[in-house]
Coordinates of C-alpha atoms and ligand atoms in Angstrom, one line a residue:
M1 CA 23.2 -44.6 53.1
N2 CA 25.5 -46.3 50.5
R3 CA 29.3 -45.4 50.6
Q4 CA 29.3 -43.9 47.2
L5 CA 26.5 -41.3 48.5
E6 CA 28.5 -40.6 51.5
R7 CA 31.4 -39.6 49.6
I8 CA 29.5 -37.6 47.1
L9 CA 27.7 -35.9 49.8
K10 CA 31.1 -34.4 51.2
T11 CA 31.5 -32.5 48.1
V12 CA 28.1 -30.8 47.5
Q13 CA 26.1 -27.7 49.0
K14 CA 23.7 -28.6 51.7
P15 CA 24.2 -32.5 51.8
A16 CA 21.0 -32.7 54.1
R17 CA 18.8 -32.2 51.1
Y18 CA 19.9 -35.8 50.0
T19 CA 20.1 -37.8 53.3
G20 CA 16.5 -38.6 54.3
G21 CA 16.2 -39.7 57.9
E22 CA 14.5 -36.5 59.1
Y23 CA 11.9 -36.8 62.3
G24 CA 8.7 -38.2 60.9
A25 CA 10.0 -39.7 57.7
I26 CA 8.2 -43.2 57.0
M27 CA 10.1 -46.3 57.1
K28 CA 8.7 -49.4 56.0
D29 CA 10.1 -53.0 55.2
K30 CA 10.3 -53.0 51.5
E31 CA 9.9 -56.9 51.3
R32 CA 6.7 -56.7 52.8
V33 CA 4.9 -54.0 50.7
Q34 CA 3.1 -54.8 47.2
T35 CA 3.5 -51.4 45.8
R36 CA 6.4 -48.5 46.0
V37 CA 5.6 -45.2 45.2
A38 CA 8.2 -42.4 44.7
L39 CA 6.4 -39.2 45.2
C40 CA 8.4 -36.7 43.2
F41 CA 8.6 -33.0 43.6
P42 CA 10.2 -31.6 40.6
D43 CA 12.2 -28.8 42.4
T44 CA 14.6 -28.8 45.5
Y45 CA 14.2 -30.4 49.0
E46 CA 13.4 -26.7 50.5
I47 CA 10.6 -25.9 48.2
G48 CA 9.1 -29.6 47.9
M49 CA 9.1 -29.8 51.5
S50 CA 7.3 -26.4 52.1
N51 CA 4.4 -27.9 49.8
L52 CA 1.4 -29.0 52.0
G53 CA 0.0 -31.0 49.2
M54 CA 3.2 -33.2 49.1
R55 CA 3.0 -33.9 53.0
I56 CA -0.8 -34.8 52.6
L57 CA -0.3 -37.2 49.6
Y58 CA 2.7 -38.8 51.3
A59 CA 0.9 -39.4 54.6
V60 CA -2.3 -40.7 52.8
A61 CA -0.4 -43.0 50.5
N62 CA 1.6 -44.1 53.5
K63 CA -1.8 -45.0 55.2
M64 CA -2.5 -47.6 52.8
D65 CA -1.9 -51.2 53.6
G66 CA 0.9 -52.8 51.2
V67 CA 2.1 -49.5 49.9
W68 CA 5.2 -47.6 50.8
C69 CA 5.5 -43.9 49.5
E70 CA 8.9 -42.3 49.4
R71 CA 10.1 -38.7 48.6
V72 CA 12.2 -37.6 45.6
F73 CA 13.4 -34.2 45.1
A74 CA 15.1 -32.6 42.0
P75 CA 19.0 -32.4 42.9
W76 CA 20.5 -29.0 42.6
G77 CA 23.1 -28.7 39.8
D78 CA 26.4 -29.6 41.8
M79 CA 24.7 -32.8 43.0
E80 CA 23.5 -33.7 39.7
E81 CA 26.9 -33.3 38.3
A82 CA 28.5 -35.5 41.0
M83 CA 25.7 -38.2 40.7
E84 CA 26.4 -38.5 37.0
K85 CA 30.1 -38.8 37.4
A86 CA 29.8 -41.5 40.0
G87 CA 27.2 -43.2 37.9
L88 CA 24.4 -42.8 40.8
P89 CA 20.8 -42.6 39.5
L90 CA 18.2 -40.6 40.8
F91 CA 17.2 -42.1 44.4
A92 CA 14.4 -42.0 46.9
L93 CA 15.3 -40.4 50.1
E94 CA 13.8 -43.0 52.5
S95 CA 15.2 -46.4 51.2
G96 CA 17.9 -45.0 48.8
D97 CA 16.7 -47.0 46.3
P98 CA 17.0 -46.2 42.7
V99 CA 13.7 -44.3 41.5
G100 CA 13.8 -46.7 38.4
S101 CA 12.9 -49.6 40.5
F102 CA 9.8 -48.0 41.8
D103 CA 6.1 -49.4 40.8
I104 CA 4.8 -45.8 40.5
I105 CA 6.6 -42.6 40.0
A106 CA 4.4 -39.6 40.7
F107 CA 5.1 -36.0 39.9
S108 CA 3.4 -32.8 41.5
L109 CA 3.2 -30.2 38.8
G110 CA 2.5 -26.9 40.5
Y111 CA 4.1 -24.6 38.2
E112 CA 5.2 -24.8 34.5
L113 CA 8.8 -24.0 34.8
A114 CA 9.1 -27.2 36.6
Y115 CA 8.3 -29.3 33.6
T116 CA 12.0 -29.5 32.5
N117 CA 12.6 -31.0 35.9
V118 CA 10.3 -33.7 35.6
L119 CA 12.0 -34.8 32.4
N120 CA 15.3 -34.2 33.8
M121 CA 14.6 -36.4 36.9
L122 CA 13.3 -39.1 34.5
R123 CA 16.5 -39.0 32.8
L124 CA 18.3 -39.2 35.9
A125 CA 16.4 -42.1 36.9
G126 CA 17.7 -43.9 33.7
L127 CA 14.2 -43.9 32.1
P128 CA 12.9 -43.0 28.8
L129 CA 11.5 -39.6 28.7
R130 CA 8.2 -40.5 26.5
R131 CA 5.8 -42.8 27.7
A132 CA 5.5 -44.3 24.2
D133 CA 9.3 -45.7 25.0
R134 CA 8.1 -47.2 28.3
P135 CA 6.2 -50.1 27.4
G136 CA 6.0 -52.1 30.7
L137 CA 3.5 -51.6 33.6
S138 CA 6.2 -50.5 35.8
P139 CA 7.2 -48.1 36.4
L140 CA 4.0 -46.2 35.7
V141 CA 4.7 -42.3 35.6
I142 CA 1.7 -40.3 36.8
A143 CA 1.1 -36.6 37.7
G144 CA -1.3 -34.4 39.5
G145 CA -1.4 -30.8 40.7
T146 CA -2.7 -27.5 39.4
C147 CA -0.7 -27.4 36.1
C148 CA -2.8 -30.5 35.2
Y149 CA -5.8 -28.7 34.1
N150 CA -3.6 -28.2 31.1
P151 CA -2.0 -31.5 30.9
E152 CA -1.3 -31.2 27.1
P153 CA 2.4 -30.1 27.0
M154 CA 3.3 -33.0 29.5
A155 CA 1.1 -35.4 27.6
D156 CA 4.1 -37.3 25.8
F157 CA 5.6 -38.0 29.0
I158 CA 3.1 -38.9 31.4
D159 CA 1.3 -42.0 31.6
L160 CA -1.5 -41.0 33.5
F161 CA -2.9 -37.4 35.1
I162 CA -5.0 -37.0 38.1
I163 CA -7.3 -33.9 37.7
G164 CA -8.2 -32.2 40.9
E165 CA -7.6 -32.8 44.6
G166 CA -5.4 -36.1 44.7
E167 CA -6.3 -37.1 48.3
T168 CA -8.9 -39.7 47.1
V169 CA -7.9 -40.5 43.5
N170 CA -4.4 -41.3 44.0
G171 CA -5.7 -44.0 46.5
E172 CA -7.9 -45.4 43.9
V173 CA -5.0 -45.3 41.2
I174 CA -2.6 -47.0 43.6
E175 CA -5.2 -49.6 44.6
A176 CA -6.1 -50.5 40.7
Y177 CA -2.2 -50.5 40.0
G178 CA -1.5 -52.8 42.7
R179 CA -4.6 -55.2 41.3
A180 CA -3.3 -54.9 37.8
K181 CA 0.3 -55.9 39.0
K182 CA -1.0 -59.0 40.7
D183 CA -3.3 -60.0 37.5
G184 CA -0.1 -59.5 35.3
L185 CA -2.1 -56.8 33.3
T186 CA -0.1 -55.1 30.4
K187 CA 0.3 -51.3 30.8
Q188 CA -2.6 -50.8 27.9
A189 CA -4.8 -53.0 29.9
F190 CA -4.3 -51.1 33.1
L191 CA -4.6 -47.5 31.5
A192 CA -8.0 -48.6 29.8
L193 CA -9.2 -49.5 33.2
A194 CA -7.7 -46.5 35.0
A195 CA -9.2 -44.1 32.6
K196 CA -12.7 -45.2 34.0
I197 CA -11.7 -44.0 37.3
P198 CA -13.4 -40.3 37.8
G199 CA -10.7 -37.5 37.7
V200 CA -8.3 -39.8 35.8
Y201 CA -7.0 -38.6 32.3
V202 CA -4.9 -40.9 30.1
P203 CA -3.3 -39.0 27.3
S204 CA -3.0 -42.2 25.0
L205 CA -6.5 -42.6 24.7
Y206 CA -7.0 -39.1 22.9
D207 CA -6.2 -38.2 19.5
V208 CA -5.6 -34.6 18.6
A209 CA -6.0 -33.3 15.1
Y210 CA -4.7 -29.9 13.9
G211 CA -6.1 -27.7 11.4
G212 CA -4.3 -25.8 8.5
D213 CA -3.9 -22.6 10.7
G214 CA -2.1 -24.7 13.4
T215 CA -5.1 -24.6 15.7
I216 CA -6.7 -28.0 17.2
S217 CA -9.5 -29.2 14.9
A218 CA -10.6 -32.1 17.2
I219 CA -9.8 -34.2 20.2
T220 CA -11.2 -37.6 19.9
P221 CA -11.4 -39.9 22.9
C222 CA -10.9 -43.6 22.1
G223 CA -12.1 -46.9 24.1
G224 CA -15.0 -44.7 26.0
A225 CA -12.4 -42.5 27.6
P226 CA -14.5 -39.2 28.8
L227 CA -14.3 -35.9 27.4
P228 CA -13.8 -33.8 29.4
V229 CA -12.2 -35.6 32.6
V230 CA -14.1 -33.6 35.2
K231 CA -12.0 -32.9 38.2
R232 CA -12.5 -34.6 41.4
I233 CA -12.5 -32.8 44.8
V234 CA -12.9 -33.4 48.6
E235 CA -16.5 -32.4 49.2
N236 CA -16.3 -32.1 52.9
L237 CA -13.1 -30.7 54.0
D238 CA -13.6 -31.5 57.6
D239 CA -13.3 -35.2 56.4
A240 CA -9.9 -34.5 54.5
Y241 CA -6.8 -35.8 56.0
F242 CA -4.4 -33.4 58.1
P243 CA -1.0 -34.1 58.3
A244 CA -0.4 -33.6 62.0
E245 CA 2.3 -35.9 62.3
T246 CA 4.6 -34.6 59.7
I247 CA 8.2 -34.7 58.7
V248 CA 10.5 -32.2 60.6
P249 CA 13.3 -31.3 58.1
S250 CA 16.8 -31.4 59.5
T251 CA 17.6 -28.5 57.4
E252 CA 16.2 -25.0 56.6
I253 CA 13.2 -25.1 54.1
V254 CA 11.2 -22.1 52.7
H255 CA 8.1 -22.7 54.9
D256 CA 9.4 -24.7 58.3
R257 CA 6.2 -24.6 60.2
V258 CA 2.8 -26.0 60.7
V259 CA 0.5 -25.1 57.7
L260 CA -3.3 -25.2 58.6
E261 CA -5.3 -25.3 55.5
L262 CA -8.7 -23.2 56.2
F263 CA -10.7 -23.9 53.2
R264 CA -10.4 -24.6 49.7
G265 CA -11.8 -22.6 46.5
C266 CA -12.3 -18.6 46.7
I267 CA -15.3 -16.6 46.8
R268 CA -13.7 -13.7 44.9
G269 CA -13.5 -14.6 41.0
C270 CA -10.4 -12.6 40.1
R271 CA -10.5 -13.2 36.2
F272 CA -6.6 -13.7 35.9
C273 CA -6.3 -16.5 38.8
Q274 CA -6.3 -19.8 37.9
A275 CA -6.4 -21.0 41.4
G276 CA -9.5 -18.9 42.1
Y277 CA -11.6 -21.0 39.1
V278 CA -10.1 -24.4 39.3
Y279 CA -10.4 -24.9 43.3
R280 CA -13.9 -23.9 43.0
P281 CA -16.4 -24.2 44.9
V282 CA -15.3 -23.0 48.4
R283 CA -15.4 -25.7 50.9
A284 CA -14.5 -24.7 54.4
R285 CA -13.1 -26.4 57.7
A286 CA -14.9 -25.8 61.0
P287 CA -13.2 -23.5 63.3
D288 CA -13.1 -25.8 66.4
K289 CA -11.8 -28.7 64.2
L290 CA -9.0 -26.3 62.8
T291 CA -8.2 -25.2 66.3
K292 CA -7.6 -29.0 67.3
M293 CA -5.8 -29.7 64.1
G294 CA -3.4 -26.6 64.6
I295 CA -2.8 -27.6 68.2
E296 CA -2.1 -31.1 67.5
G297 CA 0.2 -30.1 64.5
L298 CA 2.1 -28.0 66.9
E299 CA 2.5 -30.5 69.6
K300 CA 3.3 -33.4 67.4
S301 CA 5.8 -31.7 65.3
G302 CA 7.4 -29.2 68.1
Y303 CA 7.2 -26.4 65.6
E304 CA 7.1 -23.0 67.1
E305 CA 5.0 -21.5 64.4
I306 CA 1.8 -22.0 62.7
T307 CA 0.4 -20.4 59.5
L308 CA -2.9 -20.1 58.3
S309 CA -3.3 -20.9 54.6
S310 CA -5.8 -20.7 51.8
L311 CA -6.4 -18.6 48.9
S312 CA -7.7 -15.6 50.9
T313 CA -7.4 -16.3 54.2
S314 CA -9.3 -12.9 55.5
D315 CA -12.3 -14.5 53.6
Y316 CA -12.7 -17.3 56.3
K317 CA -15.9 -16.4 57.9
E318 CA -14.8 -17.2 61.4
L319 CA -11.1 -16.1 61.3
E320 CA -11.3 -14.4 64.6
T321 CA -12.8 -17.2 66.4
L322 CA -9.9 -19.5 65.1
C323 CA -7.3 -17.1 66.0
D324 CA -8.8 -16.5 69.5
G325 CA -8.6 -20.2 69.8
L326 CA -5.0 -20.9 68.6
L327 CA -3.6 -17.9 70.3
S328 CA -4.9 -19.2 73.7
W329 CA -2.8 -22.1 72.9
C330 CA 0.3 -20.4 71.3
E331 CA 0.8 -17.3 73.5
P332 CA 1.7 -19.0 76.8
R333 CA 4.1 -21.2 74.7
K334 CA 5.5 -18.6 72.8
A335 CA 4.6 -20.2 69.6
S336 CA 3.6 -17.6 66.9
L337 CA 0.8 -17.4 64.3
S338 CA 1.0 -15.9 61.0
L339 CA -1.7 -14.6 58.6
P340 CA -0.7 -14.4 55.0
S341 CA -3.0 -13.9 52.0
L342 CA -4.8 -10.8 53.4
R343 CA -7.0 -8.8 51.5
A344 CA -6.9 -4.9 51.9
D345 CA -10.6 -4.6 52.2
N346 CA -11.5 -6.8 55.2
F347 CA -8.3 -6.8 57.2
S348 CA -9.5 -5.6 60.5
M349 CA -7.8 -3.8 63.1
E350 CA -9.0 -6.3 65.7
L351 CA -7.2 -9.3 63.6
M352 CA -4.1 -7.2 63.1
R353 CA -3.7 -6.4 66.8
K354 CA -4.2 -10.3 67.5
A355 CA -1.4 -11.1 65.1
Q356 CA 0.6 -8.5 66.4
K357 CA 0.9 -10.0 69.9
V358 CA 3.0 -12.8 68.6
R359 CA 4.8 -11.4 65.8
K360 CA 4.8 -8.4 63.6
S361 CA 5.6 -9.3 60.1
G362 CA 5.7 -7.2 57.2
L363 CA 2.2 -6.7 55.2
T364 CA 2.0 -7.8 51.7
F365 CA -1.0 -6.7 49.5
A366 CA -1.7 -7.6 45.8
P367 CA -3.8 -4.8 44.4
E368 CA -2.8 -6.4 40.9
A369 CA -3.6 -3.2 39.1
G370 CA -2.9 0.4 40.0
S371 CA -6.2 2.1 38.8
Q372 CA -9.8 1.4 39.9
R373 CA -10.8 0.7 36.1
L374 CA -8.1 -2.1 35.7
R375 CA -8.9 -3.5 39.2
D376 CA -12.7 -3.6 37.8
A377 CA -11.7 -5.3 34.7
I378 CA -9.9 -8.2 36.3
N379 CA -12.9 -8.1 39.1
K380 CA -10.2 -7.5 42.0
N381 CA -12.8 -6.0 44.5
V382 CA -10.5 -3.7 46.2
T383 CA -10.7 0.0 46.2
E384 CA -8.0 2.5 46.8
E385 CA -9.5 3.9 49.8
A386 CA -9.4 0.3 51.5
L387 CA -6.1 -0.2 50.9
L388 CA -4.8 3.1 52.0
Q389 CA -7.3 2.8 55.3
T390 CA -5.4 -0.7 56.1
C391 CA -2.0 0.9 55.5
R392 CA -3.2 3.9 57.8
I393 CA -4.1 1.3 60.4
A394 CA -0.9 -0.7 59.9
F395 CA 1.4 2.1 60.2
A396 CA -0.5 3.7 63.1
G397 CA 0.0 0.3 64.7
G398 CA 3.7 0.3 64.3
W399 CA 4.1 -1.7 60.9
N400 CA 6.8 -0.2 58.7
S401 CA 7.2 -2.4 55.9
V402 CA 4.8 -3.1 53.1
K403 CA 5.1 -5.1 49.5
L404 CA 2.5 -4.3 46.8
Y405 CA 2.3 -6.7 44.2
F406 CA 1.0 -5.8 40.5
M407 CA 0.9 -7.4 37.0
L408 CA 1.9 -5.4 34.0
G409 CA 0.0 -6.5 30.7
L410 CA -3.2 -7.4 31.8
P411 CA -6.1 -7.2 29.1
T412 CA -7.3 -3.7 28.4
E413 CA -4.3 -2.1 30.2
T414 CA -3.2 1.4 29.1
D415 CA -0.1 3.6 29.8
A416 CA -2.4 5.4 32.2
D417 CA -3.0 2.1 34.2
V418 CA 0.7 1.6 34.4
V419 CA 1.6 5.1 35.9
A420 CA -1.3 4.7 38.2
I421 CA 0.8 1.8 40.1
A422 CA 3.3 4.4 41.0
E423 CA 0.9 6.9 41.9
L424 CA -0.8 4.6 44.4
A425 CA 2.6 3.6 45.9
H426 CA 3.4 7.4 46.5
K427 CA 0.1 7.4 48.0
V428 CA 0.8 4.6 50.5
L429 CA 4.2 6.6 51.1
G430 CA 2.1 9.8 51.9
I431 CA 0.0 8.0 54.4
W432 CA 3.1 6.7 56.0
K433 CA 4.6 10.0 56.3
Q434 CA 1.1 11.1 58.2
H435 CA 0.5 8.2 60.2
A436 CA 3.6 6.2 61.2
A437 CA 3.9 5.5 65.0
N438 CA 7.5 5.8 64.7
K439 CA 9.1 7.6 61.8
S440 CA 12.6 7.2 62.8
R441 CA 12.7 3.4 61.8
G442 CA 11.7 4.6 58.3
V443 CA 9.5 2.8 55.8
R444 CA 10.1 -0.1 53.5
L445 CA 8.0 -0.1 50.5
T446 CA 8.6 -2.5 47.9
V447 CA 6.6 -2.4 44.5
S448 CA 6.8 -5.8 42.4
T449 CA 5.4 -6.3 39.0
S450 CA 5.2 -9.6 37.1
C451 CA 4.2 -9.9 33.4
F452 CA 0.6 -11.2 33.1
V453 CA 0.3 -15.1 32.0
P454 CA -2.8 -16.0 30.6
K455 CA -4.0 -19.3 32.1
A456 CA -6.4 -22.1 31.1
H457 CA -9.9 -22.3 32.6
T458 CA -9.9 -18.4 33.5
P459 CA -11.9 -15.7 31.9
F460 CA -8.4 -14.5 30.5
Q461 CA -7.7 -17.9 29.0
W462 CA -8.5 -16.5 25.5
A463 CA -6.4 -13.2 25.9
G464 CA -3.0 -12.7 24.3
Q465 CA 0.0 -12.2 26.4
V466 CA 1.8 -8.7 25.6
T467 CA 5.0 -9.3 23.6
M468 CA 8.4 -9.2 25.8
A469 CA 9.3 -5.6 24.1
E470 CA 6.0 -4.3 25.0
Y471 CA 6.4 -5.7 28.7
E472 CA 9.7 -4.1 29.0
R473 CA 8.4 -0.8 27.4
R474 CA 5.7 -0.6 30.3
V475 CA 8.5 -1.7 32.9
A476 CA 10.5 1.4 31.9
L477 CA 7.3 3.6 32.1
L478 CA 6.7 2.5 35.4
R479 CA 10.5 2.8 36.7
D480 CA 10.5 6.5 35.3
A481 CA 7.3 7.3 37.0
M482 CA 8.5 5.9 40.5
R483 CA 10.1 8.9 41.8
A484 CA 10.7 8.3 45.7
R485 CA 13.6 6.9 46.9
A486 CA 12.1 5.2 49.6
I487 CA 10.0 2.7 47.1
V488 CA 11.9 0.1 45.9
Y489 CA 10.7 -1.4 42.6
N490 CA 11.4 -5.0 41.2
W491 CA 10.1 -6.3 38.0
H492 CA 10.0 -10.0 36.9
D493 CA 12.0 -11.1 33.9
A494 CA 10.1 -11.2 30.6
K495 CA 11.7 -14.2 29.2
T496 CA 10.4 -16.6 31.9
S497 CA 7.0 -15.3 31.6
L498 CA 6.9 -15.8 28.0
I499 CA 8.0 -19.7 28.6
E500 CA 5.4 -19.7 31.2
A501 CA 2.8 -18.6 28.8
V502 CA 3.7 -21.1 26.1
L503 CA 3.6 -23.8 28.6
A504 CA 0.4 -22.9 30.5
R505 CA -1.7 -22.9 27.0
G506 CA 0.3 -25.2 24.9
D507 CA -0.8 -28.4 23.0
R508 CA 1.0 -31.5 22.6
R509 CA 3.3 -30.3 20.1
I510 CA 5.3 -28.5 22.9
G511 CA 6.5 -31.8 24.4
A512 CA 9.0 -31.8 21.5
V513 CA 10.4 -28.4 22.6
L514 CA 10.5 -29.8 26.4
A515 CA 12.4 -32.7 25.2
H516 CA 14.8 -30.7 23.1
V517 CA 15.3 -28.3 26.1
V518 CA 16.2 -31.0 28.4
Q519 CA 18.4 -33.0 26.0
N520 CA 20.4 -29.9 25.7
G521 CA 20.9 -29.5 29.2
G522 CA 17.8 -27.6 30.6
R523 CA 16.7 -28.2 34.1
L524 CA 15.8 -25.9 37.2
D525 CA 14.2 -23.5 34.8
A526 CA 12.5 -21.6 37.8
W527 CA 15.8 -20.7 39.1
E528 CA 17.6 -18.0 37.4
E529 CA 20.9 -19.2 37.5
Y530 CA 19.7 -22.1 35.2
F531 CA 17.3 -20.5 33.0
S532 CA 18.6 -20.1 29.5
F533 CA 16.3 -18.3 27.2
E534 CA 18.8 -19.0 24.3
R535 CA 18.2 -22.7 24.9
W536 CA 14.5 -22.5 24.6
Q537 CA 14.9 -20.3 21.6
K538 CA 16.8 -23.1 20.0
A539 CA 14.2 -25.8 21.1
F540 CA 11.5 -23.6 19.0
E541 CA 13.7 -23.1 16.1
A542 CA 14.4 -26.9 16.0
T543 CA 10.7 -28.0 16.4
G544 CA 9.5 -25.3 14.2
L545 CA 7.1 -24.0 16.6
D546 CA 6.3 -20.4 17.3
P547 CA 6.2 -19.2 20.8
A548 CA 3.9 -16.2 19.8
F549 CA 1.3 -18.7 18.4
Y550 CA 1.0 -20.1 22.1
A551 CA 1.6 -17.1 24.2
N552 CA 0.8 -13.7 22.4
R553 CA -2.3 -14.8 20.0
E554 CA -5.5 -13.9 20.9
R555 CA -7.8 -17.0 20.9
L556 CA -11.5 -16.7 19.6
Y557 CA -14.5 -18.2 21.6
G558 CA -15.3 -21.4 19.8
E559 CA -11.7 -22.5 19.1
V560 CA -10.8 -25.8 20.3
L561 CA -8.5 -25.3 23.3
P562 CA -5.7 -27.8 24.5
W563 CA -7.2 -28.0 27.9
H564 CA -10.8 -29.1 26.5
V565 CA -9.8 -32.5 27.8
T566 CA -10.3 -31.4 31.4
S567 CA -13.2 -29.7 33.0
A568 CA -12.8 -27.6 36.4
G569 CA -16.5 -27.7 36.7
V570 CA -16.9 -24.0 35.6
G571 CA -18.5 -23.6 32.4
E572 CA -17.0 -22.3 29.2
A573 CA -19.8 -19.8 28.4
F574 CA -19.6 -18.3 32.0
L575 CA -15.8 -17.9 31.6
Y576 CA -16.4 -16.1 28.3
G577 CA -19.2 -13.9 29.8
E578 CA -16.5 -12.8 32.6
Y579 CA -14.1 -12.0 29.7
E580 CA -16.7 -10.0 28.0
K581 CA -17.4 -8.0 31.1
A582 CA -13.7 -7.4 31.5
L583 CA -13.5 -5.8 28.4
R584 CA -16.2 -3.5 29.6
A585 CA -14.5 -3.0 33.1
E586 CA -17.5 -4.4 34.8
L587 CA -17.5 -6.1 38.2
S588 CA -19.1 -9.4 39.1
P589 CA -20.1 -10.0 42.8
D590 CA -18.1 -12.5 44.9
C591 CA -19.8 -15.8 45.6
R592 CA -21.0 -14.5 49.2
T593 CA -22.9 -11.6 47.9
A594 CA -24.5 -13.4 45.0
C595 CA -24.2 -16.7 43.4
T596 CA -23.2 -16.0 39.6
A597 CA -24.2 -19.7 38.5
C598 CA -20.4 -20.6 37.5
G599 CA -21.3 -24.3 37.4
A600 CA -19.1 -25.6 40.1
S601 CA -21.6 -26.3 42.6
S602 CA -22.7 -29.1 40.4
L603 CA -19.6 -30.9 42.1
T604 CA -20.9 -30.7 45.4
G605 CA -24.6 -31.3 44.8
G606 CA -25.5 -27.7 44.4
R607 CA -23.9 -26.6 47.8
C608 CA -21.3 -24.0 48.1
D609 CA -20.0 -22.8 51.4
G610 CA -19.2 -19.3 49.9
Ligands
SF4_701 S1 -21.8 -21.9 41.9 FE1 -22.2 -19.7 42.8 S2 -21.4 -19.7 44.8 FE2 -20.5 -21.7 43.9 S3 -18.7 -21.3 43.2 FE3 -20.1 -20.8 41.4 S4 -20.5 -18.7 41.5 FE4 -19.8 -19.4 43.6

């Protein structure tokens, strides 16, 4: 570690965020590698190191010959200040080398409010923000992750986006880059070649024209670039890499345990959920393979906790077999198994009993809407009776803490739907009073609401977000309806939800807003202490863009949407059909009950694991 950094670290909070050198970190001789990759997570170390995708991509890239992939995280405000004062540029954790000296700078874009961090990290690396101002092949700035399904707000800054699951495509891009570097290609020549790799979107190869009403009139690809760029997926998850040998952080992180990914995709089709559509179709790992992977992960890392992860864990067909296999290893060694993402409808007593043997954590459910009508409109196939029955079993089994998550502002929501959230919470409380195994411990019932944000590639991509004033009115209505003191009500801030909505459905012009925010001190916007709505308002004013045009405007079927440059494999007509069903509060079956021909199976040769 250089002495300047050593001096700085004495002055900042949590210095372990910046030291590297953890157990499992990969070191290579930089003189003997051809391509150096800085894998950047645009948030703090604790958040980035909890991200399974980051761990997978790090390991997969480092398995490539001649490639050294290192990690970079966003510095917290105190560290950023100290680095700037000392003239120390953003650096990678393994080598301590400046990010600006790497060949490829790869960002993971998992949530929209991290966009300003991406720009700020480029600034801290001493690089121009806009791709047009970085004419050389190196460093090449690329991005992947769920947000890239609408890459347009970041199109001015990123040279190349990876659409879909990065395990395979990343390697192909790194390899192509290595060849281009060896052959002395220009950046343009390399990008023209890279655009031919399936799953790669090169924004400089697309012209976007706008009409008089501000909507997009045409997207025109140049030089044979594909339109749309169809996502890449790992067809057989049993072949996908699992990072059993992983980095064990030497400081506390958010999820510090082995994370076992059971399957990708989701059979459900909740109409608001972007992950539920863009990760289709369902591809599951075999239970014996998972058991082996989980045990290996625990053994190699020394972790004493393993968690099962997927969009809807209780939909994994062989969950009981898997839990039995893992528990028979975990129990004698006092390791614990946790089961997040449970649905209220198929959460069996048996499963609960099994998980309880090791650790009894609080229960979390996301009914999303208070009334059955609205739950049907959003296709959340959960009935009130199923939720209450689960709570009955849980309270009788000794649980005394339940968290319920809802959204306000969903399409078709009325005041009666809002009040129904309070009614449901009171019913849960009543169930506790009737069935609690131990009433003396009291109950902790938390109700949280967030403001609905319409997302690209979902049936609600055409819907408008409610205005901030309307969201706040609905929050007040619900707060007044929540009478019991045992219920704690938390609600999410309307301002961050508005910005999230603008970024989620923004077009290329939003890049000017992002640059303005960052040039005026914006960063770490996902953190309350750093988010400044005023700064965003000033950026909208300065660029002449209206946030309501992006967030609150309902879009018509047939409008050219900024994210038409990508395809998640699910057809637009299918999505619109689902939107129309939502307006009629009509349910669609899940993929296991009946295939509704969404189109995603075309990515796996017609096969879905539903
Ligand atoms: S093709 Fe059918 S089974 Fe497969 S994800 Fe789409 S709706 Fe579900």
